[in-house]
Coordinates of C-alpha atoms in Angstrom, one line a residue:
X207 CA -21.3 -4.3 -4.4
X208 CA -25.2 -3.6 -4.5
X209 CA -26.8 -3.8 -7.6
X210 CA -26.5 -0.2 -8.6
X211 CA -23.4 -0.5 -8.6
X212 CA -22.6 -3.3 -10.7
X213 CA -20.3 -2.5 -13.9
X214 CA -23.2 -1.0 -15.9
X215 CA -23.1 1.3 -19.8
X216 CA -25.8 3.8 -20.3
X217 CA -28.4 3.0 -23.1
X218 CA -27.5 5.6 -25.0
X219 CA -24.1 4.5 -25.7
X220 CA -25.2 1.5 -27.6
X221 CA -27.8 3.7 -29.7
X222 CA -25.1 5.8 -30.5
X223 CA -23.1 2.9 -31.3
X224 CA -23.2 3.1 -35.9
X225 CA -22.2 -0.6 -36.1
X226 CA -25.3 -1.8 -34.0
X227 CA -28.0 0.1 -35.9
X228 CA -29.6 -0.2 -33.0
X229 CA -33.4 2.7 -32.9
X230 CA -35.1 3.5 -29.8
X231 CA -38.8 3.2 -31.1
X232 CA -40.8 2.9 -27.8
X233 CA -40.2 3.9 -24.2
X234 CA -39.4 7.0 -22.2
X235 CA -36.1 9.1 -23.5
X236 CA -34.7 8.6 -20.4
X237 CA -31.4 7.1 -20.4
X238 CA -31.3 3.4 -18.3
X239 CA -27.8 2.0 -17.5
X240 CA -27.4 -1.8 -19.4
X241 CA -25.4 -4.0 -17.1
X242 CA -26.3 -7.6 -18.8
X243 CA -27.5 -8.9 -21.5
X244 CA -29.4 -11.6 -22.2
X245 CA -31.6 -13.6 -24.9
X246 CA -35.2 -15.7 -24.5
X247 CA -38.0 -16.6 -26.7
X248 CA -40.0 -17.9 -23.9
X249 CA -43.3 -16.9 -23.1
X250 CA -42.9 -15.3 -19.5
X251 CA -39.2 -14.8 -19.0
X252 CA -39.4 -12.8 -15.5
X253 CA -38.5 -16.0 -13.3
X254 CA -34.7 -15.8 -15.5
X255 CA -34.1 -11.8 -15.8
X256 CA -32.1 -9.7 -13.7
X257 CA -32.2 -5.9 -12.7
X258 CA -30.1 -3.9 -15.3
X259 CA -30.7 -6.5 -18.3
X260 CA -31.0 -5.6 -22.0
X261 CA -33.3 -8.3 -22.9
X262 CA -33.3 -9.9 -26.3
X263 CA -36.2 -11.5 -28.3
X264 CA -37.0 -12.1 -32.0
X265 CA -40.6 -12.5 -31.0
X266 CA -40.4 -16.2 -32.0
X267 CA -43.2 -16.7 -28.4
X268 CA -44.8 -13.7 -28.1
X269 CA -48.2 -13.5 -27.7
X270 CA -50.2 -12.8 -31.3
X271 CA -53.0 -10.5 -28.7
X272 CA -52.7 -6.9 -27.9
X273 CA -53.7 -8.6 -24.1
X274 CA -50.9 -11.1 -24.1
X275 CA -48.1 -8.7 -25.2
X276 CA -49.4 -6.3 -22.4
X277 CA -49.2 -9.1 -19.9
X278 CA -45.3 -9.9 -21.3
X279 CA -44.2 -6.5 -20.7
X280 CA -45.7 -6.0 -17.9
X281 CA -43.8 -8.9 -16.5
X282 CA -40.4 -8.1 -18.0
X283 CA -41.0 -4.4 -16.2
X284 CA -41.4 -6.3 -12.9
X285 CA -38.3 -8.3 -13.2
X286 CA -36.3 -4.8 -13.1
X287 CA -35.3 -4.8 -17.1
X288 CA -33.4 -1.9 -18.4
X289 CA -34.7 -2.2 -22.1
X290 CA -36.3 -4.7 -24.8
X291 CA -34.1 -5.2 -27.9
X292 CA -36.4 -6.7 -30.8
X293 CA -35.0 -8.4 -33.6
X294 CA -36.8 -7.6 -36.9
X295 CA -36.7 -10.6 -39.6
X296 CA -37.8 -13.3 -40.3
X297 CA -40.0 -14.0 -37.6
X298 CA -41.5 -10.6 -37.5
X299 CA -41.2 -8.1 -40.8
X300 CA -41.3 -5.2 -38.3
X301 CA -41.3 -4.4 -34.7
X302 CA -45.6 -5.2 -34.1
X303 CA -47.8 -2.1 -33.3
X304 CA -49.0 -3.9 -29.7
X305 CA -45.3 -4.2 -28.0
X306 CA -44.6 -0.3 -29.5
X307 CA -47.9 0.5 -27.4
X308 CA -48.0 -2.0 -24.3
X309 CA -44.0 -0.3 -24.1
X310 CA -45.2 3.5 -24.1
X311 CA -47.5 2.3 -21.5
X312 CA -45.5 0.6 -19.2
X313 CA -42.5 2.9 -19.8
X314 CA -40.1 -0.1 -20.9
X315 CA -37.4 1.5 -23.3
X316 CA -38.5 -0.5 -27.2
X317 CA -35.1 -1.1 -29.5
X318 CA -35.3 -1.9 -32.8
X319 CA -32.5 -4.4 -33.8
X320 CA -32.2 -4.4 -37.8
X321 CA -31.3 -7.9 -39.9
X322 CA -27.8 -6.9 -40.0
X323 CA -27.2 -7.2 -36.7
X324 CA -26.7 -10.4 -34.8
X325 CA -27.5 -10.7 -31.4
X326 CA -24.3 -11.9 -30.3
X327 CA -22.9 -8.4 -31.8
X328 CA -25.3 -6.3 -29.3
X329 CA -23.7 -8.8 -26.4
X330 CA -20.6 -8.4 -27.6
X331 CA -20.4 -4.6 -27.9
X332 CA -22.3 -4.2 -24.5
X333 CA -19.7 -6.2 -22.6
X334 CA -16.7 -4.2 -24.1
X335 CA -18.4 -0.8 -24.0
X336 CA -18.6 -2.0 -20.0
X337 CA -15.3 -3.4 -19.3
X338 CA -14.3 -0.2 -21.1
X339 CA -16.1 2.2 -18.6
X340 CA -14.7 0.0 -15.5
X341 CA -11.4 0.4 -16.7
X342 CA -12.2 4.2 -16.7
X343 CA -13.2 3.8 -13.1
X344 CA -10.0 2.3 -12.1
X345 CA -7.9 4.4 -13.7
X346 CA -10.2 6.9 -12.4
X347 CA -10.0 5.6 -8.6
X348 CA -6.2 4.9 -9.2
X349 CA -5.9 8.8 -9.7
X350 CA -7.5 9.9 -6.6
X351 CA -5.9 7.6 -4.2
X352 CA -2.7 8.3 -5.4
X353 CA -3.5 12.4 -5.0
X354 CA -4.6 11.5 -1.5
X355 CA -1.7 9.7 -0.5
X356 CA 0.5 12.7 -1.8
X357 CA -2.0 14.7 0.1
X358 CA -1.6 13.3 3.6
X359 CA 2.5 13.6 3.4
X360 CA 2.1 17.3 3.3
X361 CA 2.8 19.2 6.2
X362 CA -0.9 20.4 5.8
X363 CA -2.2 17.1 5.9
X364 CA -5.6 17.5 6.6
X365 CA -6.6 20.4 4.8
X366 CA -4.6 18.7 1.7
X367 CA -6.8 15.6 1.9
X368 CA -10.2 17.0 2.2
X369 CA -8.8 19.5 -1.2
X370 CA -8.1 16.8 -3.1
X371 CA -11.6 14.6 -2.0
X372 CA -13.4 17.7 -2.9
X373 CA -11.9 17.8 -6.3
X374 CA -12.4 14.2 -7.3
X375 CA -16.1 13.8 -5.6
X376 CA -17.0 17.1 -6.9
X377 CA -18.3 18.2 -3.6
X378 CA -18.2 20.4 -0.7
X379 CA -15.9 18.1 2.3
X380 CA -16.0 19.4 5.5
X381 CA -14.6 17.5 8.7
X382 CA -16.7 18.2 12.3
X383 CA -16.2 17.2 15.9
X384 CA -18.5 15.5 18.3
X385 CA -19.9 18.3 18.6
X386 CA -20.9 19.8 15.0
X387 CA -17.9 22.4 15.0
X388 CA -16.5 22.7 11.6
X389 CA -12.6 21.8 11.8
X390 CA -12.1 22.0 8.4
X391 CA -13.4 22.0 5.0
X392 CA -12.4 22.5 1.0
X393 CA -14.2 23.0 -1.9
X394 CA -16.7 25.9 -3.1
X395 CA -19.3 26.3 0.3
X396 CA -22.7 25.4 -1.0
X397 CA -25.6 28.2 0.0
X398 CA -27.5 27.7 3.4
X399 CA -29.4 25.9 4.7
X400 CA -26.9 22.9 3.1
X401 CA -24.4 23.4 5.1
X402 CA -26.1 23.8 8.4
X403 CA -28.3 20.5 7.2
X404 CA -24.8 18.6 6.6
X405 CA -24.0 19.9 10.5
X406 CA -26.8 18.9 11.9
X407 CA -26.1 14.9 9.8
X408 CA -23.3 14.8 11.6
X409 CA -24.2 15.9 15.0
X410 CA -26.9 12.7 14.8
X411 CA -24.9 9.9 13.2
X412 CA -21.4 10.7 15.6
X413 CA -24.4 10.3 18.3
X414 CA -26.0 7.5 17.7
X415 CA -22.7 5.9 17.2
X416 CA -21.4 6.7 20.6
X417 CA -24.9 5.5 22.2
X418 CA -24.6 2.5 20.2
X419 CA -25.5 -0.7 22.7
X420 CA -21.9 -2.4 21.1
X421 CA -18.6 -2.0 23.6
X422 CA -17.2 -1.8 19.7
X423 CA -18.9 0.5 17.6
X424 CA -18.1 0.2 13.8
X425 CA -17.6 3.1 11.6
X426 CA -21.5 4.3 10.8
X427 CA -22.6 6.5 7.6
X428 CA -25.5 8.1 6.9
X429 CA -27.2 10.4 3.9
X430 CA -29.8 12.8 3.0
X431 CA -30.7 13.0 -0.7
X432 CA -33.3 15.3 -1.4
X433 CA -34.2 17.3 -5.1
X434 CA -30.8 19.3 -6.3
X435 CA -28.6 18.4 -3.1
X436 CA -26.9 15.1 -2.0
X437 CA -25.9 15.2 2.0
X438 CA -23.5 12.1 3.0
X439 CA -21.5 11.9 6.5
X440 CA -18.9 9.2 7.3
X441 CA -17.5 8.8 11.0
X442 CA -14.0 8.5 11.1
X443 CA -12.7 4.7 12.3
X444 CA -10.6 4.3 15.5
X445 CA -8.1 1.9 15.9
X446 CA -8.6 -1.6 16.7
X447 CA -11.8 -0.9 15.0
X448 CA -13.6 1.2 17.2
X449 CA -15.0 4.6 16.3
X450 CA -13.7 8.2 16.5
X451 CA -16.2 11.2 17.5
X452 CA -14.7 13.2 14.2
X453 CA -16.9 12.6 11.2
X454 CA -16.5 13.3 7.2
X455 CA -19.2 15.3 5.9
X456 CA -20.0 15.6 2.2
X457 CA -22.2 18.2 0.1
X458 CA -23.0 17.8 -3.7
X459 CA -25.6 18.2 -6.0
X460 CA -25.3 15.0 -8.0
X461 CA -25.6 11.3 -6.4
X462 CA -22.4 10.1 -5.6
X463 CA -21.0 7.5 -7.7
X464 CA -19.7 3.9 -7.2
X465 CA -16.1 6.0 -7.7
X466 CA -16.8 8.7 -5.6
X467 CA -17.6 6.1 -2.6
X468 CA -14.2 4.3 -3.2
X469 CA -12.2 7.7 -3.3
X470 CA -14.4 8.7 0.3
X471 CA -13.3 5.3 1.8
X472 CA -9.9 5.9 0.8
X473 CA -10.1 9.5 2.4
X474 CA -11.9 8.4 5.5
X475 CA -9.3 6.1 6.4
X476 CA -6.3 8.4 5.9
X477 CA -7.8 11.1 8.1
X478 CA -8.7 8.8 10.8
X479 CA -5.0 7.9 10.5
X480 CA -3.7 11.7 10.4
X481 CA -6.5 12.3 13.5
X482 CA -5.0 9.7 15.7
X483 CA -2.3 10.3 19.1
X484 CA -0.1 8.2 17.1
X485 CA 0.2 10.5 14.1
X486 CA -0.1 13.3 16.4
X487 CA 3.4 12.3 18.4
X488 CA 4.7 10.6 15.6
X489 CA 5.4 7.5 17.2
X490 CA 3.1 5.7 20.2
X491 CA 3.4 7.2 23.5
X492 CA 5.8 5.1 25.1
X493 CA 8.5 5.7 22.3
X494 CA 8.3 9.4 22.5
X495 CA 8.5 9.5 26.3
X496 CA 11.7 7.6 26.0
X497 CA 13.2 9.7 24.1
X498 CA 12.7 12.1 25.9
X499 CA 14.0 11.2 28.7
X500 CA 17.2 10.2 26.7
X501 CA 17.7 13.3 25.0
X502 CA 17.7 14.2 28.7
X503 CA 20.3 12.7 30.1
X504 CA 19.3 9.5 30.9
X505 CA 20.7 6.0 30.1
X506 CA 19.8 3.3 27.7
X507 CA 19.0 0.7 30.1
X508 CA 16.6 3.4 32.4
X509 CA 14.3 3.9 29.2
X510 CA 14.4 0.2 27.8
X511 CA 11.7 -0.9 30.5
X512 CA 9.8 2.0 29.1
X513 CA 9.6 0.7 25.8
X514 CA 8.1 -2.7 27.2
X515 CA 11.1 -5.2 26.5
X516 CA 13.4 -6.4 29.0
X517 CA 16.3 -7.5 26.8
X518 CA 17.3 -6.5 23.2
X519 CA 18.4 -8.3 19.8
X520 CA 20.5 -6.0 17.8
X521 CA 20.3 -6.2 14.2
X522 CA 23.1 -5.4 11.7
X523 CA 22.0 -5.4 7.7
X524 CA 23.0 -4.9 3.9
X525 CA 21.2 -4.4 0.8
X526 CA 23.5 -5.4 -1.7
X527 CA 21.1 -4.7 -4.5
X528 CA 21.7 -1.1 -2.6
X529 CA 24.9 -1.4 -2.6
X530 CA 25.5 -2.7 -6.1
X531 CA 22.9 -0.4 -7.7
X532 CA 22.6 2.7 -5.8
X533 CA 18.6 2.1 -6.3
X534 CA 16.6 4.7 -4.3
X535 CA 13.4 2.2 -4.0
X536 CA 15.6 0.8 -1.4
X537 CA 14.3 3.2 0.7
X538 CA 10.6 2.8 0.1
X539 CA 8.3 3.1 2.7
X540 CA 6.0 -0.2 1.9
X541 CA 9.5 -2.0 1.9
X542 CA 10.5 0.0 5.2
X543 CA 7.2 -1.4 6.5
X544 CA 7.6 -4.7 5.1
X545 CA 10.9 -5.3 7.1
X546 CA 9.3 -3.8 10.1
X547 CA 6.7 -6.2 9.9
X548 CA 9.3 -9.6 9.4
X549 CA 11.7 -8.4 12.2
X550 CA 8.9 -7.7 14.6
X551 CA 10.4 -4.7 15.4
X552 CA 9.1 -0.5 15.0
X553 CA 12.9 0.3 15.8
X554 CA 14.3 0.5 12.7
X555 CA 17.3 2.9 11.2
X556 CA 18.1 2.4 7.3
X557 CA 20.8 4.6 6.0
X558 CA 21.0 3.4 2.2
X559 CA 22.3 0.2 1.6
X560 CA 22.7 -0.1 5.8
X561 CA 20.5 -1.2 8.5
X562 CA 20.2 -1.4 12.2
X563 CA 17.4 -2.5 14.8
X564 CA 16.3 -3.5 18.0
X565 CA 14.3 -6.2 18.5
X566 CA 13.0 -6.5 22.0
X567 CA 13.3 -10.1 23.3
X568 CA 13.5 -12.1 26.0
X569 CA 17.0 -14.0 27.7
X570 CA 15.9 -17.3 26.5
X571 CA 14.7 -16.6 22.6
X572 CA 17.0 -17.4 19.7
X573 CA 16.9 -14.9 16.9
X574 CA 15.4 -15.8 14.1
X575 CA 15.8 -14.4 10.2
X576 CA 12.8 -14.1 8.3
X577 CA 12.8 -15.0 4.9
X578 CA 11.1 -11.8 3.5
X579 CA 14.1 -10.1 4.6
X580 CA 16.4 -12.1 2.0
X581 CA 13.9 -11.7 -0.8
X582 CA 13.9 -7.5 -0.2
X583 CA 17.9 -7.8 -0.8
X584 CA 19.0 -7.9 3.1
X585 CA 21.8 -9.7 4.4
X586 CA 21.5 -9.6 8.3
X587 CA 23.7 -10.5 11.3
X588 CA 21.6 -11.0 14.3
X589 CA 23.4 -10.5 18.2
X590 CA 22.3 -12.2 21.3
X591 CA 19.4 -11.3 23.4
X592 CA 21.2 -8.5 25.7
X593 CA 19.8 -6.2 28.5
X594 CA 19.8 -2.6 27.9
X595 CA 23.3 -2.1 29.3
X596 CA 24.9 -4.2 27.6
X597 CA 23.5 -2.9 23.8
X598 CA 27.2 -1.7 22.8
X599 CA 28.2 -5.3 23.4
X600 CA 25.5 -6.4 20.9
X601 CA 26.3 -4.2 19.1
X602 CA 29.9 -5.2 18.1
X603 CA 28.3 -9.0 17.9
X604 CA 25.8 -8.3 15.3
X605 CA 28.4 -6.5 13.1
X606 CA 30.8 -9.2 13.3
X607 CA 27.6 -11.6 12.8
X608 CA 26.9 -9.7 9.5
X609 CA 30.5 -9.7 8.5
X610 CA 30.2 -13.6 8.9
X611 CA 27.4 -14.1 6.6
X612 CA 28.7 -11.6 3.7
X613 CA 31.4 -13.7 3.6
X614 CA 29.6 -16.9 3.4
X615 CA 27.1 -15.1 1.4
X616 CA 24.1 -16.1 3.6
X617 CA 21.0 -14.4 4.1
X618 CA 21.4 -14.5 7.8
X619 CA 24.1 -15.3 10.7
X620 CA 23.4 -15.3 14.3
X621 CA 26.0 -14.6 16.9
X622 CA 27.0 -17.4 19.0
X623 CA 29.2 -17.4 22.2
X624 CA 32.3 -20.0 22.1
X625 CA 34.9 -20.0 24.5
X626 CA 37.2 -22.1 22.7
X627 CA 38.5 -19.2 20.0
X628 CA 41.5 -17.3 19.9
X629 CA 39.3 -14.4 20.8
X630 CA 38.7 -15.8 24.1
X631 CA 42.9 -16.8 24.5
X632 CA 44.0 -13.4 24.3
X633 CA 43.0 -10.8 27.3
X634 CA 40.9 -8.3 25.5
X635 CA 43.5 -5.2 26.8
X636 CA 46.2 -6.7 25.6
X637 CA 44.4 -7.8 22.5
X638 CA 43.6 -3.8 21.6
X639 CA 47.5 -2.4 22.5
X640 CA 48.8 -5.5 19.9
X641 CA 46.0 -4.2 17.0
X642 CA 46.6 -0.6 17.7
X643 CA 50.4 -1.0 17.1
X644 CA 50.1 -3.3 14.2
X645 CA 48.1 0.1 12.5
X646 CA 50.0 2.5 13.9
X647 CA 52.1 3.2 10.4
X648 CA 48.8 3.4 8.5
X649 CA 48.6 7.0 10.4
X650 CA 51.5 8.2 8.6
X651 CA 50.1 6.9 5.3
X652 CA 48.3 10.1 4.1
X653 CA 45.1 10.3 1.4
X654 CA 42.5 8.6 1.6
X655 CA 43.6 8.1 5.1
X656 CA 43.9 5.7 7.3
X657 CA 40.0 5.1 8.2
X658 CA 38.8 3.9 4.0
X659 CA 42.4 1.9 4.5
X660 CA 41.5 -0.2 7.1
X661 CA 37.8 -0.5 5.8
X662 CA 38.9 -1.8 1.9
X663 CA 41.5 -4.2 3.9
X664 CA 38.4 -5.5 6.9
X665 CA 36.5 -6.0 3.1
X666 CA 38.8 -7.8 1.0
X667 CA 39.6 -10.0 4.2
X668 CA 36.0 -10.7 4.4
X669 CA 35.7 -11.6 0.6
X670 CA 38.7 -13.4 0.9
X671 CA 40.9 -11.5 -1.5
X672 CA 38.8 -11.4 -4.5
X673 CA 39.5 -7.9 -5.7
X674 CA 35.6 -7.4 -7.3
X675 CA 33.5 -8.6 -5.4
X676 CA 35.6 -5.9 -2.7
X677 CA 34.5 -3.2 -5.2
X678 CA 31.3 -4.5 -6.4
X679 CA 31.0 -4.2 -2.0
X680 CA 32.5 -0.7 -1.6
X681 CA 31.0 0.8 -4.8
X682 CA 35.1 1.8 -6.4
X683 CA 37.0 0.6 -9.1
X684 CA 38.8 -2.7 -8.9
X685 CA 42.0 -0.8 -9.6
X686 CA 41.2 1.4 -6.7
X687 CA 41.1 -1.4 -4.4
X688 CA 44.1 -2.8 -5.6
X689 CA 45.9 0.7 -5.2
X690 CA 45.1 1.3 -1.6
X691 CA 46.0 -2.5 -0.6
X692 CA 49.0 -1.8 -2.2
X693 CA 49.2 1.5 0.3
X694 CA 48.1 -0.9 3.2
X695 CA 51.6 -3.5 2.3
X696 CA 54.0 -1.0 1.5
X697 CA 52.8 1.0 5.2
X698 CA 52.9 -2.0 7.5
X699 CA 55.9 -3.9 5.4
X700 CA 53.9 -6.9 4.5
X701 CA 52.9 -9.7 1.5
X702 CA 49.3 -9.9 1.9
X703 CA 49.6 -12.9 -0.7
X704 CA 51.1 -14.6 2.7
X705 CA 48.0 -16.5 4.2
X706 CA 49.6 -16.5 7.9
X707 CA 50.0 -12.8 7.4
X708 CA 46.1 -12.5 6.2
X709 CA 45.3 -14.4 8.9
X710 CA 47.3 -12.0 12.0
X711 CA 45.2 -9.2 9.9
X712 CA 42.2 -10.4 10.2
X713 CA 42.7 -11.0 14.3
X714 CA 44.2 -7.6 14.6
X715 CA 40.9 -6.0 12.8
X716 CA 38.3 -8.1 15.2
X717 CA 40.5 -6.1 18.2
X718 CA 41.0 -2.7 17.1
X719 CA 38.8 -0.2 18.5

């Protein structure tokens, strides 16, 4: 932040301010903007001031000769002051004749500061009248932003955008090529020759960036202030910090203000973002090609090299917060992002309280559950690295992985292979015929149908029989679950209080189809 834009309060707030008292008796009536304030009695203060200052002084140094005072205001001047506040009484009965005069003369803005008022009062009011207006700012900035965000989700992104810049800058936006066309713009048009000067700004500064010696060219900016008119262009950044050829051109007839800057960084950014190929596709390159060639007949594992991964970690997940609360932040894109981000992975799905990704891995790498995951509200079951054929496989692991840690209420359960299970005993055909006929009668059990049968029974399994946490799980009445279990014994002729007969459940589940 330079120095004209430090938090600053105009001059004239504080002489309008009744409690100060404070009277401008010396000075030009043009208003100076106060962004410190300070107090010294010493004879030449200038090595210890600071541009923007309100100085304070009860004349208890200053010189006694029309000379000397001349040379002390002369030297506060140089130092950058914004005003002299002089306290009358009891050094000085009045503000003397020689600092009114040496003042007018050196155009210094003269405040006479009555008795009444402390010193400490003028600080103290400064300071809140300027955390005030920077709280105003904020608020201010906070406003715009969010309107551009809104903005850029339109379907009209860029014409939205450079709307709602021109409506919080106060000035004509316009958006050019490399070559000075006018792709679009919003706000009233200004009368030529502004807008052909504004071209012509942006012709030379998206020139000399792209002649630029640097490989890496930053963003560059550039401006034209002349008497009535205010000219700023901004190229757009590139990614991986390089620099577009499109450029953000601005027109107003005031200076722009340490706000308006903030709002045109925020703007720049987001229409180098809605200018870039991977807004334009929505996705990168590489994604979109395989998709297309999927939603044209080919397989899973002739895309996957496409996508740059080899072998794949499929991801099963539950919000239970979700599940518990029906909360729609669950969906929000900064969390979306966030989860992105932990699992490494741009291949997400989230369907409320569920989730699924790839991850793309390698044979040898072991899965691993970031901890960001468990602090959004995700419980995850992670599958073995696979290739692309074998995803359905995975599949079927990372949902049996998730099961595994609902039920153990872990953050995080990673499938592992062991031949030594009951799984592995029984041949996998023979295993589906013996599940499929221990369900058959559940086909012949009418409303709510087999399908939410099966699920509340795979769920109360997996919570091991406690009746709310099953609900709290499937979002239903306790008594709802304990109605359709009831359905579930009374169909296949069993006491689910039986352990050994929990137990055949729970194997028949893991085979069924």
């Amino acid at each position: 932040m330079t120095e004209s834009e430090q938090p600053s309060v105009p001059l004239s707030a504080l002489l309008a301010d009744p409690a100060l008292g404070l009277r401008q008796v010396a000075g030009p009536a043009e208003d100076r903007r106060v962004s410190t304030v300070g107090t010294t009695e010493i004879e030449n203060p200038a090595p210890y001031l600071v541009v923007g200052e309100l100085l304070l002084t009860a004349g208890v140094r200053l010189p006694r000769d029309a000379d000397g005072i001349d040379t002390y205001v002369r030297q506060v001047v140089a130092a950058g002051v914004s005003a002299l506040g002089f306290g009358v009484a009891p050094v000085h009965e009045e503000v003397p004749p020689d600092l009114i005069a040496a003042c007018d003369r050196h155009g210094l803005p003269l405040l006479r500061i009555p008795p009444a008022t402390p010193f400490v009062a003028v600080g103290r009011a400064t300071y809140t009248a300027i955390s005030e207006a920077r709280n105003r700012e904020l608020r201010e900035i906070s406003r715009a932003q969010s309107a551009l965000a809104t903005a850029a989700a339109r379907p009209d992104a860029l014409r939205a955008v450079l709307d709602r810049l021109s409506a919080h800058t106060s000035a004509w936006a316009a958006l050019y090529d490399a070559h000075g066309s006018e792709l679009f713009s919003a706000g009233p048009r200004p009368a030529s020759p502004t807008p052909e000067r504004l071209r012509a700004l942006a012709v030379r500064t998206t020139a000399r960036v792209r002649t630029a010696a640097a490989a890496r060219s930053v963003p560059a900016a550039a401006a034209d202030h002349r008497t009535g008119t205010h000219l700023t262009v901004h190229t757009l950044p590139g990614p991986d910090g390089t620099t577009t050829t499109l450029a953000l051109g601005q027109a107003a007839t005031t200076a722009p203000t340490p706000v308006h800057r903030q709002v045109t960084s925020t703007a720049t950014v987001l229409l180098a973002l809605l200018t870039s190929p991977r807004h334009a596709l929505g996705t990168d390159t590489r994604g979109a090609g395989a998709l297309v060639r999927l939603m044209l007949g080919a397989t899973p594992a002739e895309v996957a090299p496409a996508l740059g991964a080899g072998h794949w970690t499929v991801v099963h997940g539950r919000n239970d917060h979700h599940a518990l609360t029906g909360s729609p932040d669950d969906d929000d894109p900064a969390q979306l992002a966030t989860l992105g981000t932990a699992l490494g992975t741009p291949y997400l799905y989230v369907d409320g309280p569920d989730l699924k990704a790839l991850i793309p891995s390698t044979p040898e790498a072991r899965p691993e559950a970031p901890a960001q995951a468990a602090e959004l509200g995700w419980t995850l079951g992670f599958s073995t690295p696979v290739s692309a054929a074998d995803l359905p496989h995975a599949d079927r692991q990372a949902e049996r992985a998730l099961q595994r840690a609902l039920a153990a209420e872990l953050p995080a359960t990673i499938h592992t292979e062991d031949p030594l299970t009951v799984h592995a005993l029984v041949p996998p055909a023979d295993a589906r015929d013996l599940a499929r006929a221990r369900f058959a009668p559940l086909d012949e059990a009418g409303p709510p149908g087999p399908a939410i049968l099966l699920n509340t029974l795979h769920t109360w399994l997996t919570h091991h029989g406690s009746w709310d946490r099953t609900a709290a799980t499937l979002q239903v009445h306790r008594n709802t679950v304990r109605h359709r279990l009831a359905r579930v014994a009374e169909a296949l002729g069993v006491d689910l209080q039986d352990a050994g007969v929990r137990m055949e459940l729970w194997f028949a589940l893991q085979w069924l189809d």
